[in-house]
GROMACS .gro file of C-alpha atoms in nm:
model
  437
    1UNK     CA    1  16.075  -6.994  25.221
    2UNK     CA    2  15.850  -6.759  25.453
    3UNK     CA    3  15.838  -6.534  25.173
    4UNK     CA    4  15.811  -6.761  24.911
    5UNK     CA    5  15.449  -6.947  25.034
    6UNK     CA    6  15.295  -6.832  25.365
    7UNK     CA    7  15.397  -7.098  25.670
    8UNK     CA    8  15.026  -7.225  25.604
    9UNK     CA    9  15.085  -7.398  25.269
   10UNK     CA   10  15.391  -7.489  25.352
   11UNK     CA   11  15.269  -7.688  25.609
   12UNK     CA   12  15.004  -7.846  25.319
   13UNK     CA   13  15.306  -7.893  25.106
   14UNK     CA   14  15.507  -8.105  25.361
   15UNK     CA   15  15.181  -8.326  25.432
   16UNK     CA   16  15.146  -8.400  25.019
   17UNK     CA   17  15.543  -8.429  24.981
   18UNK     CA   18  15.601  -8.641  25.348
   19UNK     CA   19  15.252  -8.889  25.224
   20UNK     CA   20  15.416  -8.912  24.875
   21UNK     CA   21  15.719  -8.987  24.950
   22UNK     CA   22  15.607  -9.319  25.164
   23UNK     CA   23  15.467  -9.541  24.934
   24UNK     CA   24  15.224  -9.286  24.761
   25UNK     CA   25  15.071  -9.234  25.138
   26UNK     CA   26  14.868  -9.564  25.129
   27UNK     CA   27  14.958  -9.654  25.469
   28UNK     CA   28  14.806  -9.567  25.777
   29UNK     CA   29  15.128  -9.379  25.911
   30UNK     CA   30  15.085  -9.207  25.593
   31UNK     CA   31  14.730  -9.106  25.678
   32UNK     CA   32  14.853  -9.089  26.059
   33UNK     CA   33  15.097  -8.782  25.964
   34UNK     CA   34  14.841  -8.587  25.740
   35UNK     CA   35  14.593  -8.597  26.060
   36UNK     CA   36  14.878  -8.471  26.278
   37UNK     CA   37  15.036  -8.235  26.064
   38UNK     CA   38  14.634  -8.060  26.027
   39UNK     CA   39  14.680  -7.977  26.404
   40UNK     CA   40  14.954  -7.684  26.385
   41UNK     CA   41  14.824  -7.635  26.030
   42UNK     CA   42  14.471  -7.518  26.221
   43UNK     CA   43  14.647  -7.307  26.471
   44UNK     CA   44  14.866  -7.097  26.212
   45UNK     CA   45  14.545  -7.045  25.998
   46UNK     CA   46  14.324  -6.948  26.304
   47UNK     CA   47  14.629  -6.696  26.408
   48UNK     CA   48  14.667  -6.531  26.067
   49UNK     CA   49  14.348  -6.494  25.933
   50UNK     CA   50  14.135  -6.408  26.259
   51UNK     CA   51  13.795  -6.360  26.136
   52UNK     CA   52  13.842  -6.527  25.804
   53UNK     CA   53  13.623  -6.868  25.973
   54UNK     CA   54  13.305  -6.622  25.942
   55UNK     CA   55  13.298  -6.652  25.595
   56UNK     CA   56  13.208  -6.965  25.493
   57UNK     CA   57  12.830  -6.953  25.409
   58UNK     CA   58  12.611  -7.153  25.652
   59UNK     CA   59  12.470  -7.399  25.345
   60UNK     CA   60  12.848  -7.525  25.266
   61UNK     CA   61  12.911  -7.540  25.651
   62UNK     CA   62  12.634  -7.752  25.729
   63UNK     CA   63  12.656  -8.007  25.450
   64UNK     CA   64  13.040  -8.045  25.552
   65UNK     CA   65  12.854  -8.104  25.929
   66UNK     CA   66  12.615  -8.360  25.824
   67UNK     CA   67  12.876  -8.534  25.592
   68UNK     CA   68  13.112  -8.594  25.871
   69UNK     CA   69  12.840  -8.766  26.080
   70UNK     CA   70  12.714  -8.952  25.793
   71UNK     CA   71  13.044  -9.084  25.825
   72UNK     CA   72  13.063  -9.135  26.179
   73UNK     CA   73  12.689  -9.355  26.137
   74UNK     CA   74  12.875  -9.536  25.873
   75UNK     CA   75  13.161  -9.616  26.043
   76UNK     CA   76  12.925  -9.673  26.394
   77UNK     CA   77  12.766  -9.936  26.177
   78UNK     CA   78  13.015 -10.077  26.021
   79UNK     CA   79  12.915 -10.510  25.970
   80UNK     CA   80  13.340 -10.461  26.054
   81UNK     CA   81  13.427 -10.275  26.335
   82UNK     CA   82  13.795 -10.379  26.253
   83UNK     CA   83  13.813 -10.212  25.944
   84UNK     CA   84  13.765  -9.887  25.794
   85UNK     CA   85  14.049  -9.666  25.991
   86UNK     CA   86  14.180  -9.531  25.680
   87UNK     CA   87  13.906  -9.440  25.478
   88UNK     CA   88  13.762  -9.319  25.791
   89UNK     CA   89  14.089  -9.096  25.834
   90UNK     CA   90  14.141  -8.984  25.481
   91UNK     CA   91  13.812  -8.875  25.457
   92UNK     CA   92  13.823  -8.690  25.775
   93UNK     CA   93  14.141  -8.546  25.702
   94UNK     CA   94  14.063  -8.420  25.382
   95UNK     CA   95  13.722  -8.226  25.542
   96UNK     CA   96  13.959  -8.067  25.792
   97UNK     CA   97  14.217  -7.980  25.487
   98UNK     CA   98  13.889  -7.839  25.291
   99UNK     CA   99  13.789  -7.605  25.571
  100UNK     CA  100  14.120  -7.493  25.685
  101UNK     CA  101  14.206  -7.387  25.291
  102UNK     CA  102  13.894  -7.249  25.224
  103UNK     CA  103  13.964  -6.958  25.534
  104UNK     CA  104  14.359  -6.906  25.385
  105UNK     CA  105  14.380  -6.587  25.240
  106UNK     CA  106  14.569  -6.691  24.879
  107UNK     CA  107  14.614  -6.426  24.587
  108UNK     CA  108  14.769  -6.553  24.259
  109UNK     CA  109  15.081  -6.502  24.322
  110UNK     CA  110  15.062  -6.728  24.622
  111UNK     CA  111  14.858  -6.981  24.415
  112UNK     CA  112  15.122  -6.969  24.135
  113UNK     CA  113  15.379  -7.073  24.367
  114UNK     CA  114  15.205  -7.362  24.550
  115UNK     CA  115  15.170  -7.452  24.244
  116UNK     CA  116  15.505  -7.434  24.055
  117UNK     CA  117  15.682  -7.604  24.405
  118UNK     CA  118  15.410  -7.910  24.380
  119UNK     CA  119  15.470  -7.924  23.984
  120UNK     CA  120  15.893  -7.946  24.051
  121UNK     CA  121  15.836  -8.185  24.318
  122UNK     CA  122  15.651  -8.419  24.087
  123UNK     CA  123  15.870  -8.358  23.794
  124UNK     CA  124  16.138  -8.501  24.024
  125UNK     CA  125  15.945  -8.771  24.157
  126UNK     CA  126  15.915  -8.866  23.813
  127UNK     CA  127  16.274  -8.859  23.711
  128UNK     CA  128  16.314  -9.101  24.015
  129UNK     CA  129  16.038  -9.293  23.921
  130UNK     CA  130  16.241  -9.340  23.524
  131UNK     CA  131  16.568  -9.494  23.713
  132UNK     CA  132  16.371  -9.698  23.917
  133UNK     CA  133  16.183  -9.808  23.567
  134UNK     CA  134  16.535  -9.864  23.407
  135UNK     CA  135  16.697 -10.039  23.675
  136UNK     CA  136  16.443 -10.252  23.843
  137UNK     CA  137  16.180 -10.508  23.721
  138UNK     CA  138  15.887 -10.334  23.756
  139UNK     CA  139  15.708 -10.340  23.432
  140UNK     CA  140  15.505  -9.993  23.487
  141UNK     CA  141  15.643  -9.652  23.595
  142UNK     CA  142  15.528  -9.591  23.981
  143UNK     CA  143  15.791  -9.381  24.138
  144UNK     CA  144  15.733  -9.387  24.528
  145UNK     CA  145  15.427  -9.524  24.484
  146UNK     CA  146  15.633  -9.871  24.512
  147UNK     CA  147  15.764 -10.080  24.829
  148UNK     CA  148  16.091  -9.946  24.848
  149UNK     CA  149  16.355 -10.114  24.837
  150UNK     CA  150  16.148 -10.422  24.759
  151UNK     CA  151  15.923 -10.330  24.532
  152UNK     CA  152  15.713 -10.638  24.588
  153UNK     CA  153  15.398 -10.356  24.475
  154UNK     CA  154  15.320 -10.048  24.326
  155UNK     CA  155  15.063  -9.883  24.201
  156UNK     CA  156  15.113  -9.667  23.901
  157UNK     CA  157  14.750  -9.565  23.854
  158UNK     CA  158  14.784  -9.394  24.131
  159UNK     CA  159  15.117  -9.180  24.033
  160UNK     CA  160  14.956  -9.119  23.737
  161UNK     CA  161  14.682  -8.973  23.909
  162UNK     CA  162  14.880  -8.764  24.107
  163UNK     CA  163  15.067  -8.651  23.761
  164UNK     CA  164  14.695  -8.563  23.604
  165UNK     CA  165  14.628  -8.349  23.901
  166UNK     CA  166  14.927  -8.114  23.811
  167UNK     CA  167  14.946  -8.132  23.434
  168UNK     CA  168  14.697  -7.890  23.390
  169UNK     CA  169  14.889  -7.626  23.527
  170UNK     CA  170  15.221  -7.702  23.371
  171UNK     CA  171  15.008  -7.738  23.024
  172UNK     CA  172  14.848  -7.370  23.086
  173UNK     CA  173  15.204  -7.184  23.173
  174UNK     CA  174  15.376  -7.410  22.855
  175UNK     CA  175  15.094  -7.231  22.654
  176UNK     CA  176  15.179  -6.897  22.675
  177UNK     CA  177  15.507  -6.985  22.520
  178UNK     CA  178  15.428  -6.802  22.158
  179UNK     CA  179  15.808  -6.775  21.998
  180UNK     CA  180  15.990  -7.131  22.050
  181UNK     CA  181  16.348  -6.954  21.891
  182UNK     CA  182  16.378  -6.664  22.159
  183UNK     CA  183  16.390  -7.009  22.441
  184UNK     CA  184  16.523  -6.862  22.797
  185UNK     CA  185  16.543  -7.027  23.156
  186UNK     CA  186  16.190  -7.008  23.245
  187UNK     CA  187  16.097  -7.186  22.916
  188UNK     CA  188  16.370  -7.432  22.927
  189UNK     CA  189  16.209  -7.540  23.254
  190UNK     CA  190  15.835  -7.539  23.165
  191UNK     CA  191  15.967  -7.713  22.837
  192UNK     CA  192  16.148  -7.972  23.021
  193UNK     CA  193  15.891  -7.987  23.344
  194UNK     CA  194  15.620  -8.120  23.063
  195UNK     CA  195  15.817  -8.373  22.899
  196UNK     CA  196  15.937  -8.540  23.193
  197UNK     CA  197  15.543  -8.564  23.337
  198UNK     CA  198  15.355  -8.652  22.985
  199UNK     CA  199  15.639  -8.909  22.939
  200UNK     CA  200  15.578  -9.005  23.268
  201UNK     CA  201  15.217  -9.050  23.271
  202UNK     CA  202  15.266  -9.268  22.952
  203UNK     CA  203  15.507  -9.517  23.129
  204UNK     CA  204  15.228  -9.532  23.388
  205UNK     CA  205  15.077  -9.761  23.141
  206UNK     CA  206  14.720  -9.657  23.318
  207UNK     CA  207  14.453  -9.662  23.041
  208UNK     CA  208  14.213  -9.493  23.279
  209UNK     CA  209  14.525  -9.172  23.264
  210UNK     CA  210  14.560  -9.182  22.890
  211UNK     CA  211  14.206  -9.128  22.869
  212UNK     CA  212  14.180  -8.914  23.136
  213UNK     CA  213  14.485  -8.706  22.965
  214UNK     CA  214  14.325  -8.648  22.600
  215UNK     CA  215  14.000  -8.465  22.773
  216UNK     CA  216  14.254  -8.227  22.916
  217UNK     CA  217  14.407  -8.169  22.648
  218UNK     CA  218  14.053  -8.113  22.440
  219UNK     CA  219  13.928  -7.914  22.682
  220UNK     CA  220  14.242  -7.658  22.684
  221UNK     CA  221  14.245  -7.653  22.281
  222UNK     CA  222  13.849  -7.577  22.327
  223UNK     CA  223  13.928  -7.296  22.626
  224UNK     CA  224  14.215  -7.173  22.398
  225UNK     CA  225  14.449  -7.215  22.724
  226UNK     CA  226  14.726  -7.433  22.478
  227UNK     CA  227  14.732  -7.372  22.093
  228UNK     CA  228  14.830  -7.622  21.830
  229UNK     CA  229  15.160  -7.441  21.781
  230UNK     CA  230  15.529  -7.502  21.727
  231UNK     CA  231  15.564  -7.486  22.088
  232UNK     CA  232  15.349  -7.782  22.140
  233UNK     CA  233  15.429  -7.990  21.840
  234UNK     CA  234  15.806  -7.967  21.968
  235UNK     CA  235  15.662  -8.101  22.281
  236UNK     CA  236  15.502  -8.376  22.132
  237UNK     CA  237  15.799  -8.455  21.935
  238UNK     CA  238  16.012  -8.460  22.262
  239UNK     CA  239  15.784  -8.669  22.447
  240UNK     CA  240  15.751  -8.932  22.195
  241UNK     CA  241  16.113  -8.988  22.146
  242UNK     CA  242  16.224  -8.934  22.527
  243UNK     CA  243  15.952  -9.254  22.567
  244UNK     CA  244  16.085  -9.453  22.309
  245UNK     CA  245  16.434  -9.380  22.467
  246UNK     CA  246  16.303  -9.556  22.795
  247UNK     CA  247  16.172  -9.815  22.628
  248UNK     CA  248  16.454  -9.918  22.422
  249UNK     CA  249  16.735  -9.873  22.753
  250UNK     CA  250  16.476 -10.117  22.927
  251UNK     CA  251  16.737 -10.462  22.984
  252UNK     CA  252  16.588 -10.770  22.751
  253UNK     CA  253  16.604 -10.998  23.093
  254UNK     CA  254  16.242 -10.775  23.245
  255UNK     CA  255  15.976 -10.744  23.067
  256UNK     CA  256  15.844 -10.462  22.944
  257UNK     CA  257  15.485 -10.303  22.825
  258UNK     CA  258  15.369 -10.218  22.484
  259UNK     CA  259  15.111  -9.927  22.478
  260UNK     CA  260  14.976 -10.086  22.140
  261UNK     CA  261  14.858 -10.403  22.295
  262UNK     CA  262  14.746 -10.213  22.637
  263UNK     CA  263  14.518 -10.008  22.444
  264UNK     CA  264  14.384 -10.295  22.264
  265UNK     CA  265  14.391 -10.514  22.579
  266UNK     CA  266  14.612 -10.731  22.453
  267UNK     CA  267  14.874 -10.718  22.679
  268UNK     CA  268  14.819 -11.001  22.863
  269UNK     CA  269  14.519 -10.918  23.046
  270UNK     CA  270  14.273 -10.907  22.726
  271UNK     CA  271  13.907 -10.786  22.820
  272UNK     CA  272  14.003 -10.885  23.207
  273UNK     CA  273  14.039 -10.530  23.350
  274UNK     CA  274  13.697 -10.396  23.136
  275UNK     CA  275  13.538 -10.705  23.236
  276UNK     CA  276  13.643 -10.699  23.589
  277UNK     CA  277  13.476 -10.337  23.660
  278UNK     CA  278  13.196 -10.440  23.526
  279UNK     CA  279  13.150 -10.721  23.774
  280UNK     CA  280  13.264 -10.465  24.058
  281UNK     CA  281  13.002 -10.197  23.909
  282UNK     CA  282  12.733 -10.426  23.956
  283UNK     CA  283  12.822 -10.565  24.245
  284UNK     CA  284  12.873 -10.227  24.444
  285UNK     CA  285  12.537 -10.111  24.303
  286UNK     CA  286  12.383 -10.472  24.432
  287UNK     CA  287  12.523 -10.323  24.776
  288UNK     CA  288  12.406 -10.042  24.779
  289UNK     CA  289  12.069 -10.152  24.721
  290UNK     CA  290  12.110 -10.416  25.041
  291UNK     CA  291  12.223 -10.118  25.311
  292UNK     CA  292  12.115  -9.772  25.088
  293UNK     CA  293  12.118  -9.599  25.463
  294UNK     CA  294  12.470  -9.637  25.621
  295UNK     CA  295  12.638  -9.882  25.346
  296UNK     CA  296  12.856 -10.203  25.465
  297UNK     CA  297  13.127  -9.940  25.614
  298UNK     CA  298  13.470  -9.827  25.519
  299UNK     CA  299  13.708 -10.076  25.359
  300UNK     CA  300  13.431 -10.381  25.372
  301UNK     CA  301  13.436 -10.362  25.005
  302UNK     CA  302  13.660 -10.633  24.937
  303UNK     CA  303  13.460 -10.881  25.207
  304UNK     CA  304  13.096 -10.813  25.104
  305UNK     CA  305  13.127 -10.824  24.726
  306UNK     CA  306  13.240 -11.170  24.681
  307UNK     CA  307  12.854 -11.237  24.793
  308UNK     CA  308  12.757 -11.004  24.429
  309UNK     CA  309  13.019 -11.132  24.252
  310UNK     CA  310  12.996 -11.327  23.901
  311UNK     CA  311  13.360 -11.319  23.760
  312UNK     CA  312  13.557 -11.634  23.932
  313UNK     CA  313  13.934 -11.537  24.133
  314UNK     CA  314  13.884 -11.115  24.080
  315UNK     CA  315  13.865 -10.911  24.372
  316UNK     CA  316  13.952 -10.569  24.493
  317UNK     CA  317  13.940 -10.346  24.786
  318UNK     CA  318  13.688 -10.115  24.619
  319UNK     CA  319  13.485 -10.087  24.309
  320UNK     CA  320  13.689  -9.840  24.078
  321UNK     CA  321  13.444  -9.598  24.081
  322UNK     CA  322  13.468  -9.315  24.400
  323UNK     CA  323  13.081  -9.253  24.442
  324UNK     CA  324  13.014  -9.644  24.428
  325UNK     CA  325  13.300  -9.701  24.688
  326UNK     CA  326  13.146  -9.456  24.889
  327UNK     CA  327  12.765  -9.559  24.914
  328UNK     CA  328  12.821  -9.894  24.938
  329UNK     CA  329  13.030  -9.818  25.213
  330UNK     CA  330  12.882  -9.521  25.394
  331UNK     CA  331  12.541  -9.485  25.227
  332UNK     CA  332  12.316  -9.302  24.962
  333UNK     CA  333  12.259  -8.997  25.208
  334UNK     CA  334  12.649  -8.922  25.244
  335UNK     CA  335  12.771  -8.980  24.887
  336UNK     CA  336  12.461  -8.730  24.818
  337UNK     CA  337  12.608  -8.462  25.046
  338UNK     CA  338  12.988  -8.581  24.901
  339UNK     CA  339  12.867  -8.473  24.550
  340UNK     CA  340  12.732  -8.161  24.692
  341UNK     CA  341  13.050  -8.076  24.859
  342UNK     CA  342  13.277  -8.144  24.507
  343UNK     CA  343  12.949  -7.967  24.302
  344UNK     CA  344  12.960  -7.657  24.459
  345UNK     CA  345  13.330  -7.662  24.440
  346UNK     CA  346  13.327  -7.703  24.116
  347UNK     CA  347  13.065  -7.497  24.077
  348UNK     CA  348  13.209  -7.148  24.244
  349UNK     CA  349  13.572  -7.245  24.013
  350UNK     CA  350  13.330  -7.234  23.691
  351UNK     CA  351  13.147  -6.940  23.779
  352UNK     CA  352  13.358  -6.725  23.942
  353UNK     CA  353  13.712  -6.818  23.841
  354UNK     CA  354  13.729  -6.971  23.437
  355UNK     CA  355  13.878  -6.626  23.318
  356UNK     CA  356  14.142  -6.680  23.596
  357UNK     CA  357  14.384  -6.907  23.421
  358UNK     CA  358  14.546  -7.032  23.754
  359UNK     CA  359  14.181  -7.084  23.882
  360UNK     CA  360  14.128  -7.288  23.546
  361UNK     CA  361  14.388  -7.517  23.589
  362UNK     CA  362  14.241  -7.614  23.932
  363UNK     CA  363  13.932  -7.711  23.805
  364UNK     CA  364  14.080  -7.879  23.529
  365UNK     CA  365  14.252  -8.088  23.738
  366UNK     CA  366  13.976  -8.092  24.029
  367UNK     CA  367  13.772  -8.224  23.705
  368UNK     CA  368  14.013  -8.448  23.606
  369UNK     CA  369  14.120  -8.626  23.928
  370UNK     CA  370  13.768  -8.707  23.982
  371UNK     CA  371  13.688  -8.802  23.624
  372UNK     CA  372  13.983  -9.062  23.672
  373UNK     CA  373  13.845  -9.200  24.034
  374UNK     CA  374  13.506  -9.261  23.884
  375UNK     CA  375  13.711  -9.570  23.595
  376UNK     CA  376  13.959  -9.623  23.924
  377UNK     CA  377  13.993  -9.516  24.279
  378UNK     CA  378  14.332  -9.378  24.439
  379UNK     CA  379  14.192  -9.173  24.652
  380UNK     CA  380  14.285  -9.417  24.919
  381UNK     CA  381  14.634  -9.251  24.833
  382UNK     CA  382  14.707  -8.970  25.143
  383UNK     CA  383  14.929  -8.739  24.889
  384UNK     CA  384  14.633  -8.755  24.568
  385UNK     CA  385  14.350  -8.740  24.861
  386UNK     CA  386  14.533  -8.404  25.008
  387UNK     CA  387  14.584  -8.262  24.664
  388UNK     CA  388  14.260  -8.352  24.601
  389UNK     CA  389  14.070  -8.196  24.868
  390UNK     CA  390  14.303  -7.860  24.842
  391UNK     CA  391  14.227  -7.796  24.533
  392UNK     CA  392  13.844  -7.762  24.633
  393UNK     CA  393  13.912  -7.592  24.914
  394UNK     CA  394  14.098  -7.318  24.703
  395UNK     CA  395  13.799  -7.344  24.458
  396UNK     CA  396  13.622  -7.217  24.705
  397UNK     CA  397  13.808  -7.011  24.873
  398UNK     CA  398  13.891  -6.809  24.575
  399UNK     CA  399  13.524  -6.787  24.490
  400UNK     CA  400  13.383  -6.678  24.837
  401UNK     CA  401  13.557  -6.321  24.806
  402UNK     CA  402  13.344  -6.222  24.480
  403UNK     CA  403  13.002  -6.364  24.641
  404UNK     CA  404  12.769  -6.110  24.819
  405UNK     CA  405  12.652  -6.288  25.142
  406UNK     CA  406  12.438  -6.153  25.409
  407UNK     CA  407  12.566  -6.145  25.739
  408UNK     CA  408  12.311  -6.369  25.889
  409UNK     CA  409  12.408  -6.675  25.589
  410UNK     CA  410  12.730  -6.679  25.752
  411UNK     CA  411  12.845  -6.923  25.939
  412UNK     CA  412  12.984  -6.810  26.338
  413UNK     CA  413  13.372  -6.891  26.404
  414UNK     CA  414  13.276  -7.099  26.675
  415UNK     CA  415  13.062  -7.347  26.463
  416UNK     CA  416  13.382  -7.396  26.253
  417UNK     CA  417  13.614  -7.463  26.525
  418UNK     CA  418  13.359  -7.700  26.709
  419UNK     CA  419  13.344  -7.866  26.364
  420UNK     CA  420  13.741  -7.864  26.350
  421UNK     CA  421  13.715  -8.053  26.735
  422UNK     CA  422  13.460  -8.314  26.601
  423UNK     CA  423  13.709  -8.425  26.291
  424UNK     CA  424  14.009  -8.412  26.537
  425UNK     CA  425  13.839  -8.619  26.799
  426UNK     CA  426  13.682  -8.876  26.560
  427UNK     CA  427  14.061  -8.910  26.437
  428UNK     CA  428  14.226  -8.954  26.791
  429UNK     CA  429  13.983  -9.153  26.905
  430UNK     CA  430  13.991  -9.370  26.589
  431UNK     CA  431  14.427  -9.347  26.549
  432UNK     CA  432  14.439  -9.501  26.872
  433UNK     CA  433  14.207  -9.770  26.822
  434UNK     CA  434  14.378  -9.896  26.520
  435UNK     CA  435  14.719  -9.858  26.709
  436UNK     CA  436  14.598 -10.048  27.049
  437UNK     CA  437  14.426 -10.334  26.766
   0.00000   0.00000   0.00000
């Protein structure tokens, strides 16, 4: 495995795969174990890359400074001081995963195979997440992201997100696949890798992922990364029949979804879930306007909006929408400096790394996971949240090498580590209140 993915990554990998694997890594142990695992992460890093921390220009450096206090003042000022630990931590933890990434040094090859072991690892996760849809009665494919073993909730928006975030690349490699006749291991897999997630994604049942899904696919017909080819019409094909399959081996005693009534919200629900956002929309941007400084702080969300809310019995721990979430919980000021963080991310993979296809496909699915936070929020979710915030750190990290920077725009090692020391204590400090409460 050392010389598969430097011991780094692997590191990263375990946090996404250990978080995933327990309940989607909506728990606070979940969250506990990323903030843990960042510790020996930080050391290896520091060790191999020695003077790699002095590249990260000041401007990035200090907007990552002043978003973790605006964080800290949020959380200080919390109208909760019991609440918040996990937002507080994710957020945290992802910061710490952003800087330690962006000082890795990754080539392509490297990037390809973080890639292709976090693409198998889902793939599986969603052949497990099939049986459990076949032999249990949950109604909507989840995978881990379900109480195991007694699945009294899951949350299949959120596998689907974590599906969305990898599809890109698996739809990018599946489109260099010209001659569908000449078919060997490597496309077998691809081939196979694809139908299990799409078919996946579509047992999800998440409307948010279906439409999240067709802009990826748009925008790769429109990049020319995926071609309306046999390849991809045998794809389709495959996809549509291994669904109906699923469907069909579902037993008559549980019931079971029909996508033509949840895309005309029909299915039971009818206008509720539209209708529903809507009320949290407004609500969240009613307060916002009461605390625009430092928000209600984290996780208050579900307490304070029954105050702004107009639709009787429907509540939810945060507003399906991640910039809402986050100023009315932490404040205008830090969701300003959050956009700037995921802008110039975004930014740098546009600029410097479209006519990299393995840069593409992060962006793609940078783009897309936070195109489908802003109609729902799963972000809450350790594994997504660490995908998440690695893929912007490689955005950037990838980017930094081709940008001429004058010595004195640089930020000093010692900055970063005293940055890494404020993030670690804030997270002690914070773990072991929520354990001692």
């Amino acid at each position: 495995m050392k010389k598969y993915l430097p011991l780094p990554l692997i590191i990263l990998l375990g946090i996404i795969i250990l978080t995933a694997l327990h309940r989607g890594g909506i728990s606070f142990q979940a969250h506990l174990a990323w903030m843990v695992l960042l510790l020996p992460l930080l050391v290896f890093v520091y060790r191999d890359t020695k003077n790699k921390g002095q590249k990260i220009p000041s401007l990035v450096t200090g907007a990552i400074l002043l978003f973790i206090l605006s964080i800290i003042i949020g959380w200080s000022n919390s109208l909760m001081k019991d609440f918040g630990i996990i937002s507080v931590t994710g957020l945290l933890s992802g910061v710490a995963t952003l800087l330690i990434v962006i000082q890795m040094e990754i080539t392509d090859t490297i990037t390809h195979r973080f890639l292709k072991t976090l693409a198998i690892f889902t793939t599986l996760l969603a052949v497990l997440g099939i049986i459990l849809y076949l032999g249990t009665p949950i109604d909507r494919l989840a995978s881990t992201f379900t109480h195991l073993p007694f699945f009294t909730s899951s949350y299949p928006n959120a596998f689907a997100l974590l599906i969305l975030s990898i599809l890109p690349y698996t739809l990018i490699e599946f489109g260099k696949i010209e001659n569908i006749r000449s078919w060997n291991r490597e496309k077998i897999a691809l081939f196979s890798i694809s139908t299990i997630l799409i078919s996946s994604l579509f047992l999800t049942f998440s409307r948010g992922a279906f439409i999240v899904f067709a802009l990826i696919i748009v925008v790769l017909l429109l990049a020319k990364k995926i071609k309306l080819n046999k390849a991809l019409a045998s794809l389709a094909i495959t996809t549509i029949l291994l669904v109906t399959i699923i469907q069909i081996a579902r037993p008559n005693s549980v019931p079971t979804n029909e996508f033509g009534k949840k895309l005309t919200l029909s299915a039971g629900e009818k206008s509720s879930s539209v209708s529903e956002r809507r009320d949290f929309w407004e609500g969240a941007r009613g307060m916002i306007k009461e605390r625009p400084l430092t928000g209600f702080g984290p996780d208050t969300f579900r307490y304070a909006f029954p105050h702004y809310q107009k639709v009787p019995m429907a509540n939810s721990d945060h507003p399906h929408n991640m910039m809402l979430k986050h100023a009315a919980e932490f404040g205008v000021p830090s969701t300003l400096l959050y956009l700037g963080i995921i802008f110039t991310a975004l930014l740098l993979g546009w600029k410097f790394g479209r006519k990299n296809e393995l840069t593409f496909s992060i962006l793609i699915a940078s783009s897309a996971i936070i195109a489908h936070n802003m109609i729902d929020f799963n972000l809450n979710f350790a594994s997504t949240a660490a995908i998440f915030w690695t893929f912007l750190g490689l955005l950037i990290s990838q980017s930094l090498e081709k940008i001429s920077i004058k010595k004195s725009a640089l930020t000093p090692k010692r900055i970063v580590i005293c940055l890494y020391m404020l993030i670690v204590g804030v997270l002690f400090i914070g773990g072991m209140y929520e354990i001692y409460q």
